[in-house]
Amino acid sequence: MAYGIRLKVWGERACFTRPEMKVERVSYDVITPSAARGILEAIHWKPAIRWVVDRIHVINPIRFESIRRNEVGGKLSAASVSKAIKAGRTDGLITLADEDRQQRAATVLRDVAYVVEAHFELTAKADVGDSEGKHLDIFNRRARKGQYFHAPCLGVREFPASFELIEPDTLLPAVHADLLGERELGWMLHDIDFAHDMTPRFFRAVMCDGVIEVPAWNSEEVKA
Amino acid sequence: MSAIANRYEFVYLFDVTNGNPNGDPDAGNMPRLDPETNQGLVTDVCLKRKIRNYVALEKADAEGKPEQGYVIYMQEKSVLNNQHKQAYAALGIEPEAKKLPKDEAKAHELTRWMCANFFDVRAFGAVMTTEVNAGQVRGPIQLAFATSIDPVIPLEVSITRMAVTNEKDLEKERTMGRKHIIPYGLYRAHGFISAKLAERTGFSEGDLELLWRALINMFEHDRSAARGEMAARKLIVFKHDHPMGNAPAHKLFDLVKVQRVEGEADTPARSFADYEVSIDRDGLPTGVTIEEVL
């Protein structure tokens, strides 16, 4: 844990969609390790490093809200784009919101705040110029200044995340009284295994006084 | 044109008078409300829809044909260009089986072409099956939900129509309808523009100017019976010197304060004059400049 960081992230709303309920989206109770990794990568990432989320601290009580929106159902197909390129015109390449409309409700989290404890590992793509200290410094510098590659979000892009680096010698924010005790959160997405054809891997999340220990990616507790 | 080289954040204020800025499909088209605070809500996608409509309008010629590079991918039927079916027929293009391009270079080419031709793909991104791995293009612009400064109270206004739809209803003489309006609401939206993602989609300085124009003028071209009077009131832009940014976004947003004009705190707000917008310029972090576009 020599190269660990602690980042506080918070926002008004969040939606960490459960894969089993993604048509009418329902959020998990808390941020997933995968979403937390996404936030870290929005601040700093290079192919030479891989972020590993170790622990998630939940600061605020878990509350939900429902929002229904008009969305479109279809995706753009690659074949129609290449056809349009060949034809040299854009005429047919549109999606009509009126003809492809779906109304979908989303059950999202309200007023969330987390502290993400993470570290990174060097990957096979790291070369001589990539030392752990260098990437750690870049991350810390950016997080301190509020710099980012793209604005980090809480699950979906319409819910932006504010963030703040927690320096090593400062205390973590206090946990809300509602979160004390042990709570079983059920099977939760750990991350997607991009190396093996996008297989999702899950773990049994247990929140103890607001803290979720995230098991190591290759450990027994993480199942595909 | 080359991509923008600065990160931006913006605070956008708009108001509604006697209208419904964004109906909630879950609540019979009542204005959206935050159930905990009774503040009004306008979703990000609602605002993006209006930006798209404005760009489609500004960049179309007399026949409704969009200018090269400013086609809108996600269209509303009202701006439908009906020629597209004929164009397909004329060119004799046969529909092929849907296939994902395996070749990464090929996928990249498709994505690039979409970004070059479509304004909304370049600005907001789009889910396309073309890009390997993620299968989507992330655009540089990110908008959050707009919330009203104060709680809003929607009114239900009953209206009558002097005609009926069906012949069998003829003896009723007239039908009743309902409109939901907010007497007044000032809404605040936050936006983010990432220079690094702009680099990838080619979102240029010209596109940025177009975005500001869209935000300032989009309500002027979105008049309808439901909307009432909507107007853009303020657009405060924070420009970072560094492409990665020079200060946390939330600290910049905190610099812009919108408050009720003093002495009238308990009366309901009914116009923009009831509010005061102040910017704490002394608290501005170094490397960030404020541009009041509106």
Coordinates of C-alpha atoms in Angstrom, one line a residue:
Chain A
M1 CA 0.0 0.0 0.0
A2 CA 3.0 2.3 -0.4
Y3 CA 1.4 3.9 -3.4
G4 CA -2.1 4.3 -2.1
I5 CA -4.3 7.4 -2.4
R6 CA -7.5 8.5 -0.8
L7 CA -10.0 10.5 -2.8
K8 CA -13.2 12.0 -1.5
V9 CA -15.9 12.1 -4.2
W10 CA -19.4 13.5 -3.8
G11 CA -22.4 14.7 -5.7
E12 CA -26.0 15.5 -5.7
R13 CA -27.1 12.4 -7.5
A14 CA -25.6 9.1 -8.6
C15 CA -26.6 6.0 -10.6
F16 CA -24.5 2.9 -10.4
T17 CA -26.7 0.8 -12.5
R18 CA -27.4 -2.8 -11.5
P19 CA -26.7 -5.0 -14.5
E20 CA -29.9 -7.0 -13.9
M21 CA -32.0 -3.9 -13.9
K22 CA -30.6 -1.7 -16.7
V23 CA -33.6 -1.0 -18.9
E24 CA -35.4 0.9 -16.2
R25 CA -32.2 1.7 -14.3
V26 CA -31.9 0.9 -10.6
S27 CA -28.7 1.9 -8.8
Y28 CA -26.7 -0.1 -6.4
D29 CA -26.8 1.2 -2.8
V30 CA -23.2 2.3 -3.1
I31 CA -20.5 3.1 -5.7
T32 CA -19.1 0.0 -7.3
P33 CA -15.3 -0.6 -7.5
S34 CA -15.6 -0.3 -11.3
A35 CA -17.2 3.2 -11.1
A36 CA -14.6 4.3 -8.5
R37 CA -11.9 3.2 -10.9
G38 CA -13.6 5.2 -13.7
I39 CA -13.4 8.3 -11.5
L40 CA -9.7 7.8 -10.8
E41 CA -9.0 7.2 -14.5
A42 CA -10.8 10.4 -15.3
I43 CA -8.2 12.2 -13.3
H44 CA -5.1 10.3 -14.3
W45 CA -4.5 7.1 -16.2
K46 CA -1.9 5.8 -18.6
P47 CA -1.7 2.3 -20.2
A48 CA 1.3 1.8 -18.0
I49 CA -0.8 1.7 -14.8
R50 CA -3.9 -0.1 -13.5
W51 CA -5.9 1.3 -10.6
V52 CA -7.0 -1.1 -7.9
V53 CA -9.7 0.0 -5.5
D54 CA -9.0 -1.3 -2.0
R55 CA -11.7 0.2 0.2
I56 CA -14.8 2.3 -0.1
H57 CA -16.0 4.5 2.7
V58 CA -19.7 5.5 2.5
I59 CA -20.2 8.8 4.2
N60 CA -23.8 9.8 3.6
P61 CA -27.0 7.8 4.3
I62 CA -28.3 5.8 1.4
R63 CA -31.4 7.5 -0.2
F64 CA -33.1 7.0 -3.5
E65 CA -35.1 9.1 -5.9
S66 CA -36.9 8.2 -9.2
I67 CA -36.6 10.1 -12.4
R68 CA -38.3 9.2 -15.7
R69 CA -37.0 10.5 -19.0
N70 CA -37.5 10.2 -22.7
E71 CA -34.7 8.2 -24.2
V72 CA -33.9 6.7 -27.6
G73 CA -33.8 3.0 -28.0
G74 CA -31.5 2.5 -31.0
K75 CA -27.8 2.5 -31.6
L76 CA -26.0 3.6 -34.7
S77 CA -24.8 0.8 -36.7
A78 CA -21.3 0.7 -38.2
A79 CA -22.6 -0.6 -41.5
S80 CA -24.8 2.4 -42.1
V81 CA -21.9 4.8 -41.3
S82 CA -19.6 3.1 -43.8
K83 CA -22.4 3.2 -46.4
A84 CA -22.7 6.9 -45.8
I85 CA -19.0 7.4 -46.2
K86 CA -19.0 5.6 -49.5
A87 CA -22.0 7.6 -50.7
G88 CA -20.2 10.8 -49.4
R89 CA -23.4 12.2 -47.8
T90 CA -25.1 12.3 -44.5
D91 CA -28.7 12.2 -45.6
G92 CA -29.9 8.9 -44.2
L93 CA -27.8 8.9 -41.1
I94 CA -30.1 10.3 -38.5
T95 CA -32.1 9.0 -35.6
L96 CA -35.5 10.3 -35.2
A97 CA -36.3 10.8 -31.5
D98 CA -40.0 10.6 -32.2
E99 CA -39.9 7.2 -33.8
D100 CA -37.5 5.6 -31.5
R101 CA -38.7 6.9 -28.1
Q102 CA -38.7 5.0 -24.9
Q103 CA -39.7 6.4 -21.6
R104 CA -37.5 5.0 -18.9
A105 CA -37.5 5.5 -15.2
A106 CA -34.2 5.6 -13.3
T107 CA -34.0 4.9 -9.5
V108 CA -30.9 7.0 -8.5
L109 CA -29.1 7.8 -5.4
R110 CA -29.4 11.2 -3.7
D111 CA -26.7 13.3 -2.0
V112 CA -23.8 10.8 -2.0
A113 CA -20.3 11.1 -0.6
Y114 CA -17.6 8.5 -0.6
V115 CA -13.9 8.1 0.1
V116 CA -12.2 5.8 -2.3
E117 CA -9.0 4.2 -1.1
A118 CA -7.0 2.8 -4.0
H119 CA -3.5 2.1 -5.3
F120 CA -2.2 1.3 -8.7
E121 CA 0.0 -1.3 -10.2
L122 CA 2.3 -1.1 -13.1
T123 CA 1.2 -3.1 -16.1
A124 CA 3.2 -4.9 -18.8
K125 CA 3.0 -1.8 -20.9
A126 CA 5.1 0.2 -18.5
D127 CA 8.6 1.0 -19.8
V128 CA 11.7 2.4 -18.2
G129 CA 10.2 5.9 -17.9
D130 CA 7.2 4.8 -15.8
S131 CA 8.1 4.7 -12.1
E132 CA 5.4 4.4 -9.5
G133 CA 6.4 7.6 -7.9
K134 CA 6.0 9.5 -11.1
H135 CA 2.4 8.4 -11.7
L136 CA 1.5 8.9 -8.0
D137 CA 2.9 12.4 -8.2
I138 CA 0.9 13.2 -11.3
F139 CA -2.3 11.9 -9.7
N140 CA -1.8 13.8 -6.5
R141 CA -0.9 17.0 -8.2
R142 CA -4.0 16.8 -10.4
A143 CA -6.4 15.8 -7.7
R144 CA -5.1 18.6 -5.4
K145 CA -5.6 21.2 -8.1
G146 CA -8.9 19.8 -9.3
Q147 CA -7.5 19.0 -12.7
Y148 CA -9.0 16.2 -14.7
F149 CA -8.8 14.6 -18.2
H150 CA -12.6 14.6 -18.4
A151 CA -15.1 15.5 -15.7
P152 CA -15.5 12.5 -13.5
C153 CA -19.1 11.3 -13.0
L154 CA -21.0 9.2 -10.5
G155 CA -22.1 6.3 -12.7
V156 CA -23.6 8.3 -15.5
R157 CA -22.4 11.5 -17.2
E158 CA -25.4 13.6 -16.2
F159 CA -24.3 13.3 -12.5
P160 CA -20.9 15.0 -12.2
A161 CA -18.6 14.1 -9.3
S162 CA -16.8 16.7 -7.2
F163 CA -13.6 15.4 -5.8
E164 CA -10.9 16.3 -3.3
L165 CA -7.7 14.6 -2.4
I166 CA -7.4 13.5 1.2
E167 CA -3.8 14.0 2.2
P168 CA -2.2 11.1 4.0
D169 CA -2.1 12.8 7.4
T170 CA -5.7 14.0 7.5
L171 CA -8.6 12.1 9.0
L172 CA -11.5 10.7 7.0
P173 CA -14.8 12.4 7.2
A174 CA -17.1 11.0 9.9
V175 CA -19.6 8.3 9.0
H176 CA -23.3 9.0 9.4
A177 CA -25.0 7.3 12.3
D178 CA -27.4 5.5 9.9
L179 CA -24.5 3.5 8.5
L180 CA -23.1 2.1 11.7
G181 CA -23.3 -1.7 12.1
E182 CA -22.9 -4.4 9.5
R183 CA -24.9 -4.4 6.4
E184 CA -25.0 -7.1 3.7
L185 CA -25.3 -5.4 0.3
G186 CA -25.5 -8.6 -1.7
W187 CA -23.7 -9.5 -4.9
M188 CA -22.2 -6.4 -6.5
L189 CA -20.3 -5.8 -9.7
H190 CA -16.6 -5.7 -9.0
D191 CA -15.5 -4.8 -12.5
I192 CA -15.6 -6.0 -16.1
D193 CA -12.8 -8.3 -17.2
F194 CA -11.8 -6.7 -20.5
A195 CA -9.1 -9.3 -21.2
H196 CA -11.7 -12.1 -21.3
D197 CA -14.4 -10.9 -23.6
M198 CA -15.9 -8.3 -21.2
T199 CA -16.9 -10.8 -18.5
P200 CA -18.5 -9.1 -15.5
R201 CA -17.1 -10.3 -12.1
F202 CA -19.0 -10.0 -8.9
F203 CA -18.3 -10.0 -5.2
R204 CA -20.3 -10.1 -2.0
A205 CA -20.3 -6.6 -0.7
V206 CA -20.5 -6.2 3.1
M207 CA -20.6 -2.7 4.6
C208 CA -19.2 -2.5 8.1
D209 CA -19.7 0.9 9.8
G210 CA -19.8 2.5 6.4
V211 CA -16.6 0.7 5.1
I212 CA -16.6 -1.8 2.3
E213 CA -13.5 -3.9 1.9
V214 CA -13.0 -4.6 -1.8
P215 CA -11.5 -8.1 -2.4
A216 CA -8.5 -8.4 -4.7
W217 CA -9.4 -9.0 -8.4
N218 CA -8.0 -12.4 -8.5
S219 CA -9.1 -13.6 -5.1
E220 CA -11.6 -16.5 -4.3
E221 CA -14.4 -14.1 -3.4
V222 CA -14.6 -12.6 -6.9
K223 CA -16.7 -14.7 -9.2
A224 CA -17.4 -14.3 -12.9
Chain B
M1 CA -10.3 23.7 -37.4
S2 CA -8.2 22.4 -34.5
A3 CA -9.7 21.3 -31.2
I4 CA -10.1 23.7 -28.3
A5 CA -7.1 23.8 -26.0
N6 CA -8.7 24.9 -22.7
R7 CA -10.9 23.3 -20.2
Y8 CA -14.1 25.2 -19.4
E9 CA -16.9 25.1 -16.9
F10 CA -20.0 27.2 -17.1
V11 CA -22.9 28.3 -15.0
Y12 CA -26.0 28.8 -17.0
L13 CA -29.1 30.6 -15.7
F14 CA -32.4 30.6 -17.4
D15 CA -35.9 31.4 -16.2
V16 CA -39.5 30.5 -17.0
T17 CA -42.6 32.7 -16.6
N18 CA -46.0 31.0 -16.6
G19 CA -44.8 27.9 -18.4
N20 CA -43.6 24.3 -18.0
P21 CA -39.8 24.1 -18.7
N22 CA -39.6 20.3 -18.6
G23 CA -42.6 18.0 -18.1
D24 CA -42.2 14.8 -16.0
P25 CA -43.6 11.8 -17.8
D26 CA -44.1 10.1 -14.4
A27 CA -46.3 12.8 -13.1
G28 CA -48.7 13.4 -16.0
N29 CA -46.4 16.0 -17.5
M30 CA -46.3 18.2 -14.4
P31 CA -43.1 20.3 -14.2
R32 CA -40.3 18.1 -12.7
L33 CA -39.7 18.6 -9.0
D34 CA -37.1 17.4 -6.6
P35 CA -39.3 15.5 -4.2
E36 CA -37.1 16.4 -1.2
T37 CA -36.7 20.1 -1.7
N38 CA -39.5 21.1 -4.1
Q39 CA -37.0 22.7 -6.3
G40 CA -37.8 22.5 -10.0
L41 CA -35.6 20.3 -12.2
V42 CA -34.7 20.4 -15.9
T43 CA -32.8 17.3 -17.1
D44 CA -29.5 17.5 -19.0
V45 CA -31.1 15.8 -22.0
C46 CA -33.8 18.4 -22.2
L47 CA -31.2 21.1 -22.5
K48 CA -29.1 19.1 -25.0
R49 CA -32.3 18.6 -27.2
K50 CA -32.6 22.4 -27.4
I51 CA -29.0 22.9 -28.2
R52 CA -29.3 20.4 -31.1
N53 CA -32.5 22.1 -32.3
Y54 CA -30.8 25.5 -32.3
V55 CA -27.8 24.2 -34.2
A56 CA -30.0 22.5 -36.7
L57 CA -31.9 25.7 -37.2
E58 CA -28.8 28.0 -37.5
K59 CA -26.9 25.7 -39.8
A60 CA -29.7 25.0 -42.2
D61 CA -30.2 26.7 -45.6
A62 CA -33.5 27.8 -47.0
E63 CA -34.4 24.3 -48.1
G64 CA -33.7 22.9 -44.7
K65 CA -30.5 21.2 -45.8
P66 CA -27.8 21.3 -43.1
E67 CA -24.4 22.9 -43.6
Q68 CA -21.5 20.5 -44.1
G69 CA -20.2 19.4 -40.8
Y70 CA -23.2 20.5 -38.8
V71 CA -25.6 17.7 -39.4
I72 CA -27.5 16.7 -36.3
Y73 CA -27.6 12.9 -35.7
M74 CA -30.3 12.8 -33.0
Q75 CA -33.2 14.6 -34.7
E76 CA -36.6 15.4 -33.7
K77 CA -39.2 14.7 -36.3
S78 CA -40.2 18.3 -36.6
V79 CA -36.9 19.0 -38.4
L80 CA -36.9 15.8 -40.4
N81 CA -35.2 16.0 -43.7
N82 CA -37.5 13.8 -45.7
Q83 CA -35.1 13.4 -48.6
H84 CA -33.1 10.7 -46.9
K85 CA -35.2 7.8 -48.0
Q86 CA -35.1 9.0 -51.6
A87 CA -31.4 9.5 -51.4
Y88 CA -31.0 5.9 -50.3
A89 CA -33.2 4.7 -53.2
A90 CA -31.4 6.9 -55.7
L91 CA -28.0 5.6 -54.7
G92 CA -29.3 2.0 -54.8
I93 CA -27.7 1.1 -51.5
E94 CA -28.5 -2.4 -50.3
P95 CA -28.9 -2.9 -46.6
E96 CA -26.1 -5.2 -45.4
A97 CA -26.1 -7.5 -42.4
K98 CA -25.1 -5.7 -39.2
K99 CA -21.5 -6.3 -38.5
L100 CA -19.1 -4.8 -36.1
P101 CA -15.8 -3.8 -37.8
K102 CA -13.2 -6.1 -36.3
D103 CA -10.4 -3.9 -37.7
E104 CA -9.5 -1.2 -35.2
A105 CA -8.3 1.2 -37.9
K106 CA -11.6 0.8 -39.8
A107 CA -13.6 1.5 -36.6
H108 CA -11.5 4.6 -36.0
E109 CA -12.1 5.9 -39.4
L110 CA -15.9 5.5 -39.0
T111 CA -15.8 7.3 -35.7
R112 CA -13.7 10.1 -37.1
W113 CA -16.0 10.6 -40.0
M114 CA -19.1 10.7 -37.7
C115 CA -17.4 13.4 -35.6
A116 CA -16.4 15.4 -38.6
N117 CA -19.9 15.5 -40.0
F118 CA -22.2 15.6 -37.0
F119 CA -22.2 18.4 -34.6
D120 CA -23.9 16.6 -31.8
V121 CA -21.6 13.6 -32.0
R122 CA -18.7 15.9 -31.8
A123 CA -20.1 17.8 -28.9
F124 CA -22.0 15.3 -26.8
G125 CA -20.7 12.0 -28.1
A126 CA -22.9 9.1 -29.3
V127 CA -23.3 5.5 -28.6
M128 CA -22.0 3.8 -31.8
T129 CA -21.2 0.3 -32.4
T130 CA -18.2 1.5 -34.3
E131 CA -15.6 2.0 -31.7
V132 CA -13.9 -1.1 -30.5
N133 CA -14.1 -1.9 -26.7
A134 CA -16.4 0.8 -25.4
G135 CA -18.6 1.1 -28.4
Q136 CA -19.2 4.7 -27.9
V137 CA -17.8 8.2 -28.4
R138 CA -17.5 10.4 -25.4
G139 CA -18.1 14.1 -26.2
P140 CA -16.3 16.9 -24.4
I141 CA -19.5 18.6 -23.2
Q142 CA -21.2 17.3 -20.1
L143 CA -24.2 18.9 -18.6
A144 CA -25.8 18.2 -15.2
F145 CA -29.4 18.6 -14.2
A146 CA -30.6 22.2 -13.8
T147 CA -32.3 23.0 -10.5
S148 CA -34.3 26.1 -9.6
I149 CA -32.8 28.5 -7.1
D150 CA -35.9 28.4 -4.9
P151 CA -38.7 25.8 -4.5
V152 CA -41.2 26.2 -7.2
I153 CA -45.0 25.6 -6.9
P154 CA -46.6 24.3 -10.1
L155 CA -50.1 25.5 -10.8
E156 CA -52.7 23.5 -12.6
V157 CA -54.7 25.6 -15.0
S158 CA -57.9 24.2 -16.5
I159 CA -58.7 25.3 -19.9
T160 CA -61.7 24.7 -22.2
R161 CA -61.9 24.0 -25.9
M162 CA -64.9 25.2 -27.9
A163 CA -64.9 22.1 -30.0
V164 CA -65.1 18.3 -29.5
T165 CA -63.1 15.5 -31.1
N166 CA -65.8 12.9 -31.6
E167 CA -69.3 13.3 -33.0
K168 CA -70.8 11.4 -30.1
D169 CA -69.5 14.1 -27.7
L170 CA -71.4 16.8 -29.6
E171 CA -73.9 17.4 -26.8
K172 CA -71.0 18.2 -24.4
E173 CA -70.3 21.3 -26.5
R174 CA -66.8 21.7 -25.2
T175 CA -63.9 19.7 -23.7
M176 CA -61.7 20.6 -20.8
G177 CA -58.0 20.4 -20.7
R178 CA -55.2 21.0 -18.3
K179 CA -52.0 22.9 -18.3
H180 CA -49.3 22.8 -15.7
I181 CA -47.4 26.0 -15.3
I182 CA -44.8 27.4 -13.0
P183 CA -45.5 31.1 -12.3
Y184 CA -41.8 31.8 -12.1
G185 CA -38.7 29.9 -11.7
L186 CA -35.0 30.7 -12.1
Y187 CA -32.9 27.6 -13.0
R188 CA -29.2 27.1 -12.7
A189 CA -27.4 24.5 -14.8
H190 CA -23.7 23.5 -14.6
G191 CA -21.7 22.4 -17.6
F192 CA -18.2 20.9 -18.2
I193 CA -16.1 21.0 -21.3
S194 CA -13.0 18.7 -21.4
A195 CA -10.2 19.9 -23.7
K196 CA -8.8 16.4 -23.8
L197 CA -12.0 14.8 -25.0
A198 CA -12.5 17.7 -27.5
E199 CA -9.1 16.7 -29.0
R200 CA -10.5 13.2 -29.7
T201 CA -13.7 14.4 -31.4
G202 CA -12.3 17.5 -33.0
F203 CA -14.6 19.9 -31.1
S204 CA -13.2 23.3 -32.2
E205 CA -13.2 27.0 -31.1
G206 CA -15.9 27.6 -33.8
D207 CA -18.0 24.8 -32.3
L208 CA -17.5 26.4 -28.9
E209 CA -18.8 29.8 -30.2
L210 CA -21.7 28.0 -31.7
L211 CA -22.4 26.3 -28.3
W212 CA -22.5 29.7 -26.5
R213 CA -24.8 31.1 -29.2
A214 CA -27.1 28.1 -28.8
L215 CA -27.2 28.5 -25.1
I216 CA -28.0 32.2 -25.4
N217 CA -30.6 31.9 -28.2
M218 CA -32.1 28.4 -27.9
F219 CA -35.2 29.4 -26.0
E220 CA -35.9 32.1 -28.6
H221 CA -36.6 29.4 -31.1
D222 CA -38.4 27.0 -28.8
R223 CA -41.6 28.9 -28.2
S224 CA -44.7 26.8 -27.6
A225 CA -47.9 26.8 -25.8
A226 CA -46.5 24.7 -23.0
R227 CA -43.2 26.5 -22.4
G228 CA -44.6 30.0 -21.6
E229 CA -41.8 32.6 -21.6
M230 CA -38.4 31.1 -21.2
A231 CA -35.2 33.1 -21.5
A232 CA -31.5 32.6 -21.0
R233 CA -30.4 35.1 -18.3
K234 CA -26.7 34.5 -17.6
L235 CA -23.9 32.5 -19.0
I236 CA -20.8 32.6 -16.9
V237 CA -17.8 30.8 -18.3
F238 CA -14.7 29.7 -16.4
K239 CA -11.8 29.3 -18.7
H240 CA -8.7 27.3 -17.5
D241 CA -5.3 28.2 -18.9
H242 CA -4.2 24.5 -18.6
P243 CA -6.0 21.9 -20.7
M244 CA -6.4 19.7 -17.6
G245 CA -7.7 22.6 -15.6
N246 CA -6.3 25.0 -12.9
A247 CA -8.9 24.6 -10.2
P248 CA -11.6 22.2 -9.0
A249 CA -14.9 22.7 -10.7
H250 CA -17.0 22.8 -7.5
K251 CA -14.9 25.6 -6.2
L252 CA -15.5 27.7 -9.3
F253 CA -19.2 27.0 -9.2
D254 CA -19.3 28.2 -5.6
L255 CA -18.0 31.6 -6.8
V256 CA -21.3 32.3 -8.5
K257 CA -24.0 33.2 -6.0
V258 CA -27.6 33.7 -6.9
Q259 CA -29.7 35.3 -4.1
R260 CA -33.0 37.0 -3.6
V261 CA -32.9 40.7 -3.6
E262 CA -32.8 41.9 0.0
G263 CA -35.9 42.7 1.9
E264 CA -38.3 40.5 0.0
A265 CA -37.2 37.1 1.2
D266 CA -40.7 35.9 2.1
T267 CA -42.5 36.9 -1.0
P268 CA -42.5 34.6 -4.0
A269 CA -40.1 35.5 -6.8
R270 CA -41.9 36.5 -9.9
S271 CA -39.2 38.0 -12.2
F272 CA -35.5 37.9 -12.7
A273 CA -35.3 41.4 -11.0
D274 CA -36.1 39.5 -7.8
Y275 CA -32.7 37.9 -7.9
E276 CA -29.2 39.1 -7.7
V277 CA -26.3 37.3 -9.3
S278 CA -22.9 37.9 -7.9
I279 CA -19.5 36.6 -8.8
D280 CA -16.7 36.5 -6.2
R281 CA -13.9 37.6 -8.5
D282 CA -11.5 38.0 -5.6
G283 CA -11.7 34.3 -4.9
L284 CA -10.9 33.3 -8.4
P285 CA -8.0 30.8 -8.5
T286 CA -5.0 31.8 -10.6
G287 CA -5.0 30.4 -14.1
V288 CA -8.8 30.7 -14.4
T289 CA -10.5 33.6 -16.2
I290 CA -14.1 34.5 -16.1
E291 CA -16.0 35.3 -19.3
E292 CA -19.5 36.6 -19.0
V293 CA -20.8 35.5 -22.3
L294 CA -24.3 36.7 -21.4

